[in-house]
Every structure is written in structure tokens, then in C-alpha cells.
mmCIF file with all atom_site columns, C-alpha atoms in Angstrom:
data_model
loop_
_atom_site.group_PDB
_atom_site.id
_atom_site.type_symbol
_atom_site.label_atom_id
_atom_site.label_alt_id
_atom_site.label_comp_id
_atom_site.label_asym_id
_atom_site.label_entity_id
_atom_site.label_seq_id
_atom_site.pdbx_PDB_ins_code
_atom_site.Cartn_x
_atom_site.Cartn_y
_atom_site.Cartn_z
_atom_site.occupancy
_atom_site.B_iso_or_equiv
_atom_site.pdbx_formal_charge
_atom_site.auth_seq_id
_atom_site.auth_comp_id
_atom_site.auth_asym_id
_atom_site.auth_atom_id
_atom_site.pdbx_PDB_model_num
ATOM 1   C CA . MET K 1 1   ? 140.692 73.453 152.298 1.00 0.00 ? 13  MET K CA 1
ATOM 2   C CA . GLY K 1 2   ? 139.644 74.094 156.683 1.00 0.00 ? 14  GLY K CA 1
ATOM 3   C CA . LEU K 1 3   ? 138.837 71.012 159.380 1.00 0.00 ? 15  LEU K CA 1
ATOM 4   C CA . PHE K 1 4   ? 135.174 70.230 159.819 1.00 0.00 ? 16  PHE K CA 1
ATOM 5   C CA . ILE K 1 5   ? 133.750 69.422 163.362 1.00 0.00 ? 17  ILE K CA 1
ATOM 6   C CA . THR K 1 6   ? 130.550 68.548 164.405 1.00 0.00 ? 18  THR K CA 1
ATOM 7   C CA . LEU K 1 7   ? 130.097 67.559 168.817 1.00 0.00 ? 19  LEU K CA 1
ATOM 8   C CA . GLU K 1 8   ? 126.564 66.331 168.143 1.00 0.00 ? 20  GLU K CA 1
ATOM 9   C CA . GLY K 1 9   ? 125.199 64.094 172.265 1.00 0.00 ? 21  GLY K CA 1
ATOM 10  C CA . ILE K 1 10  ? 121.258 64.595 173.878 1.00 0.00 ? 22  ILE K CA 1
ATOM 11  C CA . GLU K 1 11  ? 120.305 67.244 176.101 1.00 0.00 ? 23  GLU K CA 1
ATOM 12  C CA . GLY K 1 12  ? 122.854 67.731 178.415 1.00 0.00 ? 24  GLY K CA 1
ATOM 13  C CA . SER K 1 13  ? 126.177 66.133 176.858 1.00 0.00 ? 25  SER K CA 1
ATOM 14  C CA . GLY K 1 14  ? 127.928 69.237 177.384 1.00 0.00 ? 26  GLY K CA 1
ATOM 15  C CA . LYS K 1 15  ? 128.155 69.126 173.653 1.00 0.00 ? 27  LYS K CA 1
ATOM 16  C CA . SER K 1 16  ? 128.671 74.093 174.886 1.00 0.00 ? 28  SER K CA 1
ATOM 17  C CA . THR K 1 17  ? 131.414 73.579 177.033 1.00 0.00 ? 29  THR K CA 1
ATOM 18  C CA . GLN K 1 18  ? 133.455 71.193 175.416 1.00 0.00 ? 30  GLN K CA 1
ATOM 19  C CA . ILE K 1 19  ? 133.156 73.103 171.877 1.00 0.00 ? 31  ILE K CA 1
ATOM 20  C CA . SER K 1 20  ? 134.160 76.426 174.091 1.00 0.00 ? 32  SER K CA 1
ATOM 21  C CA . LYS K 1 21  ? 137.043 74.218 175.052 1.00 0.00 ? 33  LYS K CA 1
ATOM 22  C CA . LEU K 1 22  ? 138.074 72.784 171.933 1.00 0.00 ? 34  LEU K CA 1
ATOM 23  C CA . SER K 1 23  ? 137.895 75.921 170.248 1.00 0.00 ? 35  SER K CA 1
ATOM 24  C CA . GLU K 1 24  ? 140.507 77.560 172.496 1.00 0.00 ? 36  GLU K CA 1
ATOM 25  C CA . TYR K 1 25  ? 142.482 75.018 172.587 1.00 0.00 ? 37  TYR K CA 1
ATOM 26  C CA . LEU K 1 26  ? 142.669 74.729 169.114 1.00 0.00 ? 38  LEU K CA 1
ATOM 27  C CA . THR K 1 27  ? 143.703 78.356 168.630 1.00 0.00 ? 39  THR K CA 1
ATOM 28  C CA . ASP K 1 28  ? 146.341 78.457 171.835 1.00 0.00 ? 40  ASP K CA 1
ATOM 29  C CA . LYS K 1 29  ? 147.655 75.611 169.147 1.00 0.00 ? 41  LYS K CA 1
ATOM 30  C CA . GLY K 1 30  ? 147.674 78.731 166.085 1.00 0.00 ? 42  GLY K CA 1
ATOM 31  C CA . ILE K 1 31  ? 145.409 77.547 164.282 1.00 0.00 ? 43  ILE K CA 1
ATOM 32  C CA . SER K 1 32  ? 142.727 79.897 163.201 1.00 0.00 ? 44  SER K CA 1
ATOM 33  C CA . THR K 1 33  ? 139.068 78.364 164.831 1.00 0.00 ? 45  THR K CA 1
ATOM 34  C CA . LEU K 1 34  ? 135.405 79.544 164.336 1.00 0.00 ? 46  LEU K CA 1
ATOM 35  C CA . ALA K 1 35  ? 132.304 77.785 166.463 1.00 0.00 ? 47  ALA K CA 1
ATOM 36  C CA . VAL K 1 36  ? 129.314 78.123 165.313 1.00 0.00 ? 48  VAL K CA 1
ATOM 37  C CA . ARG K 1 37  ? 126.146 76.526 166.097 1.00 0.00 ? 49  ARG K CA 1
ATOM 38  C CA . GLU K 1 38  ? 122.667 74.965 164.718 1.00 0.00 ? 50  GLU K CA 1
ATOM 39  C CA . PRO K 1 39  ? 119.854 75.603 164.513 1.00 0.00 ? 51  PRO K CA 1
ATOM 40  C CA . GLY K 1 40  ? 121.410 79.206 164.433 1.00 0.00 ? 52  GLY K CA 1
ATOM 41  C CA . GLY K 1 41  ? 125.293 80.821 163.415 1.00 0.00 ? 53  GLY K CA 1
ATOM 42  C CA . THR K 1 42  ? 123.694 83.535 160.740 1.00 0.00 ? 54  THR K CA 1
ATOM 43  C CA . PRO K 1 43  ? 120.667 86.124 161.327 1.00 0.00 ? 55  PRO K CA 1
ATOM 44  C CA . VAL K 1 44  ? 117.790 83.582 159.425 1.00 0.00 ? 56  VAL K CA 1
ATOM 45  C CA . GLY K 1 45  ? 118.923 80.835 161.989 1.00 0.00 ? 57  GLY K CA 1
ATOM 46  C CA . GLU K 1 46  ? 118.871 82.380 165.143 1.00 0.00 ? 58  GLU K CA 1
ATOM 47  C CA . ARG K 1 47  ? 114.938 83.645 164.995 1.00 0.00 ? 59  ARG K CA 1
ATOM 48  C CA . VAL K 1 48  ? 113.733 79.908 163.144 1.00 0.00 ? 60  VAL K CA 1
ATOM 49  C CA . ARG K 1 49  ? 115.701 79.035 166.351 1.00 0.00 ? 61  ARG K CA 1
ATOM 50  C CA . ALA K 1 50  ? 113.783 80.527 168.526 1.00 0.00 ? 62  ALA K CA 1
ATOM 51  C CA . ILE K 1 51  ? 110.585 78.990 166.315 1.00 0.00 ? 63  ILE K CA 1
ATOM 52  C CA . LEU K 1 52  ? 112.051 75.482 167.164 1.00 0.00 ? 64  LEU K CA 1
ATOM 53  C CA . LEU K 1 53  ? 113.665 75.618 170.272 1.00 0.00 ? 65  LEU K CA 1
ATOM 54  C CA . GLU K 1 54  ? 112.260 77.842 173.029 1.00 0.00 ? 66  GLU K CA 1
ATOM 55  C CA . ARG K 1 55  ? 108.671 76.811 174.944 1.00 0.00 ? 67  ARG K CA 1
ATOM 56  C CA . PRO K 1 56  ? 106.883 79.209 176.057 1.00 0.00 ? 68  PRO K CA 1
ATOM 57  C CA . GLU K 1 57  ? 106.329 80.381 179.456 1.00 0.00 ? 69  GLU K CA 1
ATOM 58  C CA . LYS K 1 58  ? 102.126 79.791 178.374 1.00 0.00 ? 70  LYS K CA 1
ATOM 59  C CA . SER K 1 59  ? 101.389 76.343 176.887 1.00 0.00 ? 71  SER K CA 1
ATOM 60  C CA . SER K 1 60  ? 98.703  78.326 175.198 1.00 0.00 ? 72  SER K CA 1
ATOM 61  C CA . GLU K 1 61  ? 101.066 80.110 173.249 1.00 0.00 ? 73  GLU K CA 1
ATOM 62  C CA . ALA K 1 62  ? 103.012 77.260 172.357 1.00 0.00 ? 74  ALA K CA 1
ATOM 63  C CA . LEU K 1 63  ? 103.366 76.232 168.581 1.00 0.00 ? 75  LEU K CA 1
ATOM 64  C CA . ASP K 1 64  ? 102.539 72.802 167.152 1.00 0.00 ? 76  ASP K CA 1
ATOM 65  C CA . ILE K 1 65  ? 105.350 72.027 165.114 1.00 0.00 ? 77  ILE K CA 1
ATOM 66  C CA . THR K 1 66  ? 104.544 68.742 163.814 1.00 0.00 ? 78  THR K CA 1
ATOM 67  C CA . PRO K 1 67  ? 107.136 66.352 162.269 1.00 0.00 ? 79  PRO K CA 1
ATOM 68  C CA . LEU K 1 68  ? 107.623 67.094 158.902 1.00 0.00 ? 80  LEU K CA 1
ATOM 69  C CA . THR K 1 69  ? 108.361 70.596 159.642 1.00 0.00 ? 81  THR K CA 1
ATOM 70  C CA . GLU K 1 70  ? 110.230 70.211 162.251 1.00 0.00 ? 82  GLU K CA 1
ATOM 71  C CA . LEU K 1 71  ? 112.660 69.132 160.234 1.00 0.00 ? 83  LEU K CA 1
ATOM 72  C CA . PHE K 1 72  ? 111.754 71.466 157.291 1.00 0.00 ? 84  PHE K CA 1
ATOM 73  C CA . LEU K 1 73  ? 113.604 74.206 159.537 1.00 0.00 ? 85  LEU K CA 1
ATOM 74  C CA . TYR K 1 74  ? 116.331 72.394 161.087 1.00 0.00 ? 86  TYR K CA 1
ATOM 75  C CA . GLU K 1 75  ? 117.230 72.315 156.864 1.00 0.00 ? 87  GLU K CA 1
ATOM 76  C CA . ALA K 1 76  ? 116.671 75.767 156.387 1.00 0.00 ? 88  ALA K CA 1
ATOM 77  C CA . CYS K 1 77  ? 119.066 76.677 159.363 1.00 0.00 ? 89  CYS K CA 1
ATOM 78  C CA . ARG K 1 78  ? 121.333 74.460 157.683 1.00 0.00 ? 90  ARG K CA 1
ATOM 79  C CA . ALA K 1 79  ? 121.397 75.332 153.469 1.00 0.00 ? 91  ALA K CA 1
ATOM 80  C CA . GLN K 1 80  ? 121.861 79.286 154.683 1.00 0.00 ? 92  GLN K CA 1
ATOM 81  C CA . LEU K 1 81  ? 124.531 78.560 157.788 1.00 0.00 ? 93  LEU K CA 1
ATOM 82  C CA . VAL K 1 82  ? 126.614 76.439 155.420 1.00 0.00 ? 94  VAL K CA 1
ATOM 83  C CA . GLN K 1 83  ? 125.915 78.589 152.499 1.00 0.00 ? 95  GLN K CA 1
ATOM 84  C CA . ASP K 1 84  ? 126.516 81.836 154.628 1.00 0.00 ? 96  ASP K CA 1
ATOM 85  C CA . VAL K 1 85  ? 129.565 80.911 156.865 1.00 0.00 ? 97  VAL K CA 1
ATOM 86  C CA . ILE K 1 86  ? 130.599 76.972 156.929 1.00 0.00 ? 98  ILE K CA 1
ATOM 87  C CA . ILE K 1 87  ? 131.480 77.462 153.750 1.00 0.00 ? 99  ILE K CA 1
ATOM 88  C CA . PRO K 1 88  ? 133.585 80.026 153.411 1.00 0.00 ? 100 PRO K CA 1
ATOM 89  C CA . ALA K 1 89  ? 135.189 79.893 156.700 1.00 0.00 ? 101 ALA K CA 1
ATOM 90  C CA . LEU K 1 90  ? 136.325 76.844 155.202 1.00 0.00 ? 102 LEU K CA 1
ATOM 91  C CA . ASP K 1 91  ? 137.575 78.119 151.942 1.00 0.00 ? 103 ASP K CA 1
ATOM 92  C CA . ALA K 1 92  ? 139.055 80.347 153.883 1.00 0.00 ? 104 ALA K CA 1
ATOM 93  C CA . GLY K 1 93  ? 141.268 77.293 155.784 1.00 0.00 ? 105 GLY K CA 1
ATOM 94  C CA . SER K 1 94  ? 139.705 78.047 159.441 1.00 0.00 ? 106 SER K CA 1
ATOM 95  C CA . THR K 1 95  ? 138.525 75.384 161.303 1.00 0.00 ? 107 THR K CA 1
ATOM 96  C CA . VAL K 1 96  ? 135.110 75.406 162.092 1.00 0.00 ? 108 VAL K CA 1
ATOM 97  C CA . ILE K 1 97  ? 133.089 73.231 165.132 1.00 0.00 ? 109 ILE K CA 1
ATOM 98  C CA . CYS K 1 98  ? 129.656 72.743 164.210 1.00 0.00 ? 110 CYS K CA 1
ATOM 99  C CA . ASP K 1 99  ? 127.731 72.577 167.819 1.00 0.00 ? 111 ASP K CA 1
ATOM 100 C CA . ARG K 1 100 ? 124.995 69.562 165.953 1.00 0.00 ? 112 ARG K CA 1
ATOM 101 C CA . TYR K 1 101 ? 124.912 69.238 162.774 1.00 0.00 ? 113 TYR K CA 1
ATOM 102 C CA . VAL K 1 102 ? 123.231 66.413 159.991 1.00 0.00 ? 114 VAL K CA 1
ATOM 103 C CA . ASP K 1 103 ? 123.773 63.520 162.831 1.00 0.00 ? 115 ASP K CA 1
ATOM 104 C CA . SER K 1 104 ? 121.704 64.996 164.885 1.00 0.00 ? 116 SER K CA 1
ATOM 105 C CA . THR K 1 105 ? 118.800 65.774 161.784 1.00 0.00 ? 117 THR K CA 1
ATOM 106 C CA . LEU K 1 106 ? 118.875 61.705 161.470 1.00 0.00 ? 118 LEU K CA 1
ATOM 107 C CA . ALA K 1 107 ? 118.603 61.062 165.513 1.00 0.00 ? 119 ALA K CA 1
ATOM 108 C CA . TYR K 1 108 ? 115.496 63.083 166.346 1.00 0.00 ? 120 TYR K CA 1
ATOM 109 C CA . GLN K 1 109 ? 113.752 63.726 163.569 1.00 0.00 ? 121 GLN K CA 1
ATOM 110 C CA . GLY K 1 110 ? 114.705 60.531 162.270 1.00 0.00 ? 122 GLY K CA 1
ATOM 111 C CA . TYR K 1 111 ? 114.629 58.172 164.817 1.00 0.00 ? 123 TYR K CA 1
ATOM 112 C CA . ALA K 1 112 ? 113.092 59.835 167.166 1.00 0.00 ? 124 ALA K CA 1
ATOM 113 C CA . ARG K 1 113 ? 110.678 61.616 165.379 1.00 0.00 ? 125 ARG K CA 1
ATOM 114 C CA . SER K 1 114 ? 109.785 58.693 162.712 1.00 0.00 ? 126 SER K CA 1
ATOM 115 C CA . ILE K 1 115 ? 110.634 59.986 159.648 1.00 0.00 ? 127 ILE K CA 1
ATOM 116 C CA . ASP K 1 116 ? 111.794 57.893 156.733 1.00 0.00 ? 128 ASP K CA 1
ATOM 117 C CA . LEU K 1 117 ? 115.654 57.972 157.453 1.00 0.00 ? 129 LEU K CA 1
ATOM 118 C CA . GLY K 1 118 ? 116.049 57.915 153.969 1.00 0.00 ? 130 GLY K CA 1
ATOM 119 C CA . ALA K 1 119 ? 113.856 60.887 153.459 1.00 0.00 ? 131 ALA K CA 1
ATOM 120 C CA . VAL K 1 120 ? 116.512 63.147 155.943 1.00 0.00 ? 132 VAL K CA 1
ATOM 121 C CA . ALA K 1 121 ? 119.300 61.145 155.080 1.00 0.00 ? 133 ALA K CA 1
ATOM 122 C CA . ALA K 1 122 ? 118.934 63.176 151.095 1.00 0.00 ? 134 ALA K CA 1
ATOM 123 C CA . ILE K 1 123 ? 116.907 66.241 152.932 1.00 0.00 ? 135 ILE K CA 1
ATOM 124 C CA . ASN K 1 124 ? 121.148 66.698 154.708 1.00 0.00 ? 136 ASN K CA 1
ATOM 125 C CA . ALA K 1 125 ? 123.076 65.976 152.331 1.00 0.00 ? 137 ALA K CA 1
ATOM 126 C CA . ARG K 1 126 ? 120.234 68.481 149.488 1.00 0.00 ? 138 ARG K CA 1
ATOM 127 C CA . ALA K 1 127 ? 120.481 71.589 152.577 1.00 0.00 ? 139 ALA K CA 1
ATOM 128 C CA . ALA K 1 128 ? 124.401 70.681 152.905 1.00 0.00 ? 140 ALA K CA 1
ATOM 129 C CA . SER K 1 129 ? 125.014 71.382 149.952 1.00 0.00 ? 141 SER K CA 1
ATOM 130 C CA . GLY K 1 130 ? 126.930 67.049 150.009 1.00 0.00 ? 142 GLY K CA 1
ATOM 131 C CA . LEU K 1 131 ? 129.069 68.997 152.540 1.00 0.00 ? 143 LEU K CA 1
ATOM 132 C CA . MET K 1 132 ? 130.148 66.072 155.374 1.00 0.00 ? 144 MET K CA 1
ATOM 133 C CA . PRO K 1 133 ? 132.369 66.505 158.607 1.00 0.00 ? 145 PRO K CA 1
ATOM 134 C CA . ASP K 1 134 ? 135.687 65.313 159.020 1.00 0.00 ? 146 ASP K CA 1
ATOM 135 C CA . VAL K 1 135 ? 135.412 64.191 161.604 1.00 0.00 ? 147 VAL K CA 1
ATOM 136 C CA . THR K 1 136 ? 132.374 64.618 164.796 1.00 0.00 ? 148 THR K CA 1
ATOM 137 C CA . ILE K 1 137 ? 132.342 64.117 168.693 1.00 0.00 ? 149 ILE K CA 1
ATOM 138 C CA . LEU K 1 138 ? 129.810 61.874 169.853 1.00 0.00 ? 150 LEU K CA 1
ATOM 139 C CA . ILE K 1 139 ? 129.507 62.538 173.810 1.00 0.00 ? 151 ILE K CA 1
ATOM 140 C CA . ASP K 1 140 ? 127.330 59.472 174.494 1.00 0.00 ? 152 ASP K CA 1
ATOM 141 C CA . LEU K 1 141 ? 125.426 59.415 177.812 1.00 0.00 ? 153 LEU K CA 1
ATOM 142 C CA . GLU K 1 142 ? 122.551 57.809 179.644 1.00 0.00 ? 154 GLU K CA 1
ATOM 143 C CA . PRO K 1 143 ? 119.078 59.907 178.644 1.00 0.00 ? 155 PRO K CA 1
ATOM 144 C CA . GLU K 1 144 ? 118.402 59.825 182.658 1.00 0.00 ? 156 GLU K CA 1
ATOM 145 C CA . GLU K 1 145 ? 121.249 62.192 183.470 1.00 0.00 ? 157 GLU K CA 1
ATOM 146 C CA . GLY K 1 146 ? 121.048 63.877 180.371 1.00 0.00 ? 158 GLY K CA 1
ATOM 147 C CA . LEU K 1 147 ? 117.824 65.531 181.645 1.00 0.00 ? 159 LEU K CA 1
ATOM 148 C CA . ARG K 1 148 ? 119.479 65.488 184.650 1.00 0.00 ? 160 ARG K CA 1
ATOM 149 C CA . ARG K 1 149 ? 121.814 68.238 183.714 1.00 0.00 ? 161 ARG K CA 1
ATOM 150 C CA . ALA K 1 150 ? 120.116 69.990 181.589 1.00 0.00 ? 162 ALA K CA 1
ATOM 151 C CA . THR K 1 151 ? 116.470 70.976 183.598 1.00 0.00 ? 163 THR K CA 1
ATOM 152 C CA . ALA K 1 152 ? 119.723 72.080 186.109 1.00 0.00 ? 164 ALA K CA 1
ATOM 153 C CA . ARG K 1 153 ? 121.057 74.450 184.486 1.00 0.00 ? 165 ARG K CA 1
ATOM 154 C CA . MET K 1 154 ? 117.794 75.791 182.688 1.00 0.00 ? 166 MET K CA 1
ATOM 155 C CA . SER K 1 155 ? 116.573 76.668 186.152 1.00 0.00 ? 167 SER K CA 1
ATOM 156 C CA . GLY K 1 156 ? 119.640 79.303 186.188 1.00 0.00 ? 168 GLY K CA 1
ATOM 157 C CA . VAL K 1 157 ? 118.202 80.595 183.430 1.00 0.00 ? 169 VAL K CA 1
ATOM 158 C CA . THR K 1 158 ? 115.547 83.734 183.544 1.00 0.00 ? 170 THR K CA 1
ATOM 159 C CA . GLY K 1 159 ? 113.427 84.749 180.874 1.00 0.00 ? 171 GLY K CA 1
ATOM 160 C CA . VAL K 1 160 ? 112.889 82.441 177.674 1.00 0.00 ? 172 VAL K CA 1
ATOM 161 C CA . LYS K 1 161 ? 113.746 79.028 178.032 1.00 0.00 ? 173 LYS K CA 1
ATOM 162 C CA . GLU K 1 162 ? 115.023 77.241 174.777 1.00 0.00 ? 174 GLU K CA 1
ATOM 163 C CA . ASP K 1 163 ? 114.149 73.926 177.055 1.00 0.00 ? 175 ASP K CA 1
ATOM 164 C CA . ARG K 1 164 ? 110.867 72.029 174.175 1.00 0.00 ? 176 ARG K CA 1
ATOM 165 C CA . PHE K 1 165 ? 112.763 68.902 173.488 1.00 0.00 ? 177 PHE K CA 1
ATOM 166 C CA . GLU K 1 166 ? 113.493 68.464 177.006 1.00 0.00 ? 178 GLU K CA 1
ATOM 167 C CA . ALA K 1 167 ? 110.032 68.585 177.748 1.00 0.00 ? 179 ALA K CA 1
ATOM 168 C CA . GLU K 1 168 ? 109.566 65.131 176.034 1.00 0.00 ? 180 GLU K CA 1
ATOM 169 C CA . ASP K 1 169 ? 108.840 61.572 177.597 1.00 0.00 ? 181 ASP K CA 1
ATOM 170 C CA . ILE K 1 170 ? 112.180 59.499 178.482 1.00 0.00 ? 182 ILE K CA 1
ATOM 171 C CA . LEU K 1 171 ? 111.363 56.950 175.250 1.00 0.00 ? 183 LEU K CA 1
ATOM 172 C CA . PHE K 1 172 ? 112.098 59.749 172.947 1.00 0.00 ? 184 PHE K CA 1
ATOM 173 C CA . HIS K 1 173 ? 115.499 60.912 174.351 1.00 0.00 ? 185 HIS K CA 1
ATOM 174 C CA . LYS K 1 174 ? 116.006 57.081 174.502 1.00 0.00 ? 186 LYS K CA 1
ATOM 175 C CA . ARG K 1 175 ? 115.313 56.930 171.121 1.00 0.00 ? 187 ARG K CA 1
ATOM 176 C CA . VAL K 1 176 ? 117.888 60.071 170.378 1.00 0.00 ? 188 VAL K CA 1
ATOM 177 C CA . ARG K 1 177 ? 120.860 58.452 171.883 1.00 0.00 ? 189 ARG K CA 1
ATOM 178 C CA . ASP K 1 178 ? 120.280 55.275 170.138 1.00 0.00 ? 190 ASP K CA 1
ATOM 179 C CA . GLY K 1 179 ? 120.009 57.002 167.041 1.00 0.00 ? 191 GLY K CA 1
ATOM 180 C CA . PHE K 1 180 ? 123.575 58.483 167.619 1.00 0.00 ? 192 PHE K CA 1
ATOM 181 C CA . LEU K 1 181 ? 124.776 55.247 168.583 1.00 0.00 ? 193 LEU K CA 1
ATOM 182 C CA . SER K 1 182 ? 123.289 53.613 165.227 1.00 0.00 ? 194 SER K CA 1
ATOM 183 C CA . ILE K 1 183 ? 125.506 56.342 163.174 1.00 0.00 ? 195 ILE K CA 1
ATOM 184 C CA . ALA K 1 184 ? 128.361 55.740 164.661 1.00 0.00 ? 196 ALA K CA 1
ATOM 185 C CA . GLU K 1 185 ? 128.734 52.625 164.651 1.00 0.00 ? 197 GLU K CA 1
ATOM 186 C CA . PHE K 1 186 ? 127.339 52.825 160.394 1.00 0.00 ? 198 PHE K CA 1
ATOM 187 C CA . ASP K 1 187 ? 130.295 55.386 159.897 1.00 0.00 ? 199 ASP K CA 1
ATOM 188 C CA . PRO K 1 188 ? 133.410 54.764 162.851 1.00 0.00 ? 200 PRO K CA 1
ATOM 189 C CA . GLY K 1 189 ? 135.660 56.370 160.567 1.00 0.00 ? 201 GLY K CA 1
ATOM 190 C CA . ARG K 1 190 ? 134.523 59.431 161.236 1.00 0.00 ? 202 ARG K CA 1
ATOM 191 C CA . VAL K 1 191 ? 131.887 59.511 164.344 1.00 0.00 ? 203 VAL K CA 1
ATOM 192 C CA . TYR K 1 192 ? 133.786 59.064 167.316 1.00 0.00 ? 204 TYR K CA 1
ATOM 193 C CA . VAL K 1 193 ? 132.304 58.343 170.815 1.00 0.00 ? 205 VAL K CA 1
ATOM 194 C CA . VAL K 1 194 ? 133.364 60.226 174.200 1.00 0.00 ? 206 VAL K CA 1
ATOM 195 C CA . ASP K 1 195 ? 132.130 59.266 177.426 1.00 0.00 ? 207 ASP K CA 1
ATOM 196 C CA . GLY K 1 196 ? 130.586 62.182 178.576 1.00 0.00 ? 208 GLY K CA 1
ATOM 197 C CA . ARG K 1 197 ? 130.036 60.816 182.310 1.00 0.00 ? 209 ARG K CA 1
ATOM 198 C CA . GLY K 1 198 ? 133.368 62.102 183.396 1.00 0.00 ? 210 GLY K CA 1
ATOM 199 C CA . GLU K 1 199 ? 134.996 65.272 184.517 1.00 0.00 ? 211 GLU K CA 1
ATOM 200 C CA . ILE K 1 200 ? 134.692 68.121 181.786 1.00 0.00 ? 212 ILE K CA 1
ATOM 201 C CA . ALA K 1 201 ? 138.390 68.247 181.477 1.00 0.00 ? 213 ALA K CA 1
ATOM 202 C CA . SER K 1 202 ? 139.056 63.986 181.835 1.00 0.00 ? 214 SER K CA 1
ATOM 203 C CA . VAL K 1 203 ? 135.473 64.413 178.291 1.00 0.00 ? 215 VAL K CA 1
ATOM 204 C CA . HIS K 1 204 ? 138.311 67.672 176.746 1.00 0.00 ? 216 HIS K CA 1
ATOM 205 C CA . ASP K 1 205 ? 141.058 65.235 176.950 1.00 0.00 ? 217 ASP K CA 1
ATOM 206 C CA . SER K 1 206 ? 139.200 62.953 175.022 1.00 0.00 ? 218 SER K CA 1
ATOM 207 C CA . ILE K 1 207 ? 138.466 65.178 172.749 1.00 0.00 ? 219 ILE K CA 1
ATOM 208 C CA . CYS K 1 208 ? 142.108 66.789 171.687 1.00 0.00 ? 220 CYS K CA 1
ATOM 209 C CA . VAL K 1 209 ? 143.308 63.002 171.918 1.00 0.00 ? 221 VAL K CA 1
ATOM 210 C CA . ILE K 1 210 ? 140.808 62.041 169.102 1.00 0.00 ? 222 ILE K CA 1
ATOM 211 C CA . ILE K 1 211 ? 141.461 65.787 167.674 1.00 0.00 ? 223 ILE K CA 1
ATOM 212 C CA . ASP K 1 212 ? 145.428 65.506 167.435 1.00 0.00 ? 224 ASP K CA 1
ATOM 213 C CA . LYS K 1 213 ? 145.495 61.990 165.399 1.00 0.00 ? 225 LYS K CA 1
ATOM 214 C CA . VAL K 1 214 ? 143.534 63.201 162.319 1.00 0.00 ? 226 VAL K CA 1
ATOM 215 C CA . LEU K 1 215 ? 145.332 66.627 162.767 1.00 0.00 ? 227 LEU K CA 1
ATOM 216 C CA . GLU K 1 216 ? 148.206 63.964 161.754 1.00 0.00 ? 228 GLU K CA 1
ATOM 217 C CA . SER K 1 217 ? 146.560 63.218 159.112 1.00 0.00 ? 229 SER K CA 1
ATOM 218 C CA . VAL K 1 218 ? 145.886 65.925 156.937 1.00 0.00 ? 230 VAL K CA 1
#
């Protein structure tokens, strides 16, 4: 069975960039690698992703999504992705790198949206069929810097933008970050915190050191 790696972090932490670089690094080492994202990764997931992340240009067209509805939409995407993509790839011996997973749900819908953490954890486990990552990389960054980066990135995007969470106030993003750090403190054997303030190459090197150690132990 292949290795299951997840990358987590607040908006603008650089996960997508680091996943691309890590996937290339592992492929160059001769490791079969599949990169996926949440929400998304399946036809169903990509449709729901638009509901969850896209913010219409006209406020009158915005959907009023309650925290509980948001939670179940994420879990529905996860259930489909795990069964259709992640488990088959792992069973085939591939290493899977996932952009967000159960920890994001705990941080965003649990810690930031104030849904009961025990309930979120239970629904996470059900939607994921009990599948947990072998290793999770948390790219840590101050919310102010993350939002600055995310806003700069979105300014170059034409058409529909996936920036519904960027529109939340700074206190929301601070709760998300605190949630991630609490998760890392609770599960240090799985979650490794990497300083996201450095240059892209420096962050990548830090992640590769961690992954290489994990590969040596399996």
C-alpha cells in the first residue's frame, strides 16, 4: 500500500505550490505519485467545489451556506474522493498527496465555525472510511501574511474566483490557524509543522527532509 501524505494550512500558505514541487520530487525518485485536492478530485467533488469556494461577482447571487451545510458538503466530496480515487491509488502502491483533508474540516468547520469538534471528528472518520494520512505537513503562516498572498494571487485570476473564505474577517482566519496548531500539538507523531514564511525553495527543502525520513521508516 502506498504512502498517504496531506498538506494543510491557512489561505495563502503555499500548499498548492509545495504539492506540485513535492510530487515532482517523489516522481524523480521513482515513486509513483498522485496529487489530489479537496474539495474536488472527482466529477461530483468538482461540482460541489464551485458551491463551496466560488464567490459570485454579484452579492445577490451569493449562497447563504450554513456552517452545518458547509460541513456536510465537504464530507460528501471527501467520501467520493476516498472511495473513487485515494483508496484505489494507495492499493495500487502509489503515494497520494492530498491538498487538504480531515484536518482542514476540523480547523475550518470545527474551530473556526464552532461546530462541535467531536461531531466533526466522527463525521470525518465516516466520510473518510477511517482512512488517516501517514504524514501531514502543516505549512504555518500568520493569517495577515497568508491573506496578503492569497489576495495578490486572486488579483491575477480572471473570471470566477475561488475566494469565499478569503472574504472572511481576520478573526476567522486566526481561529483556523489556532485550530491547525492545536491539531499538530495533539498529534505530533503525524503532523509536522513547517514555517511557511521562507522562500518557496526553503519550504520545499524542509518538507522533503520530513518525507524522506518517513519513507525511510516504512
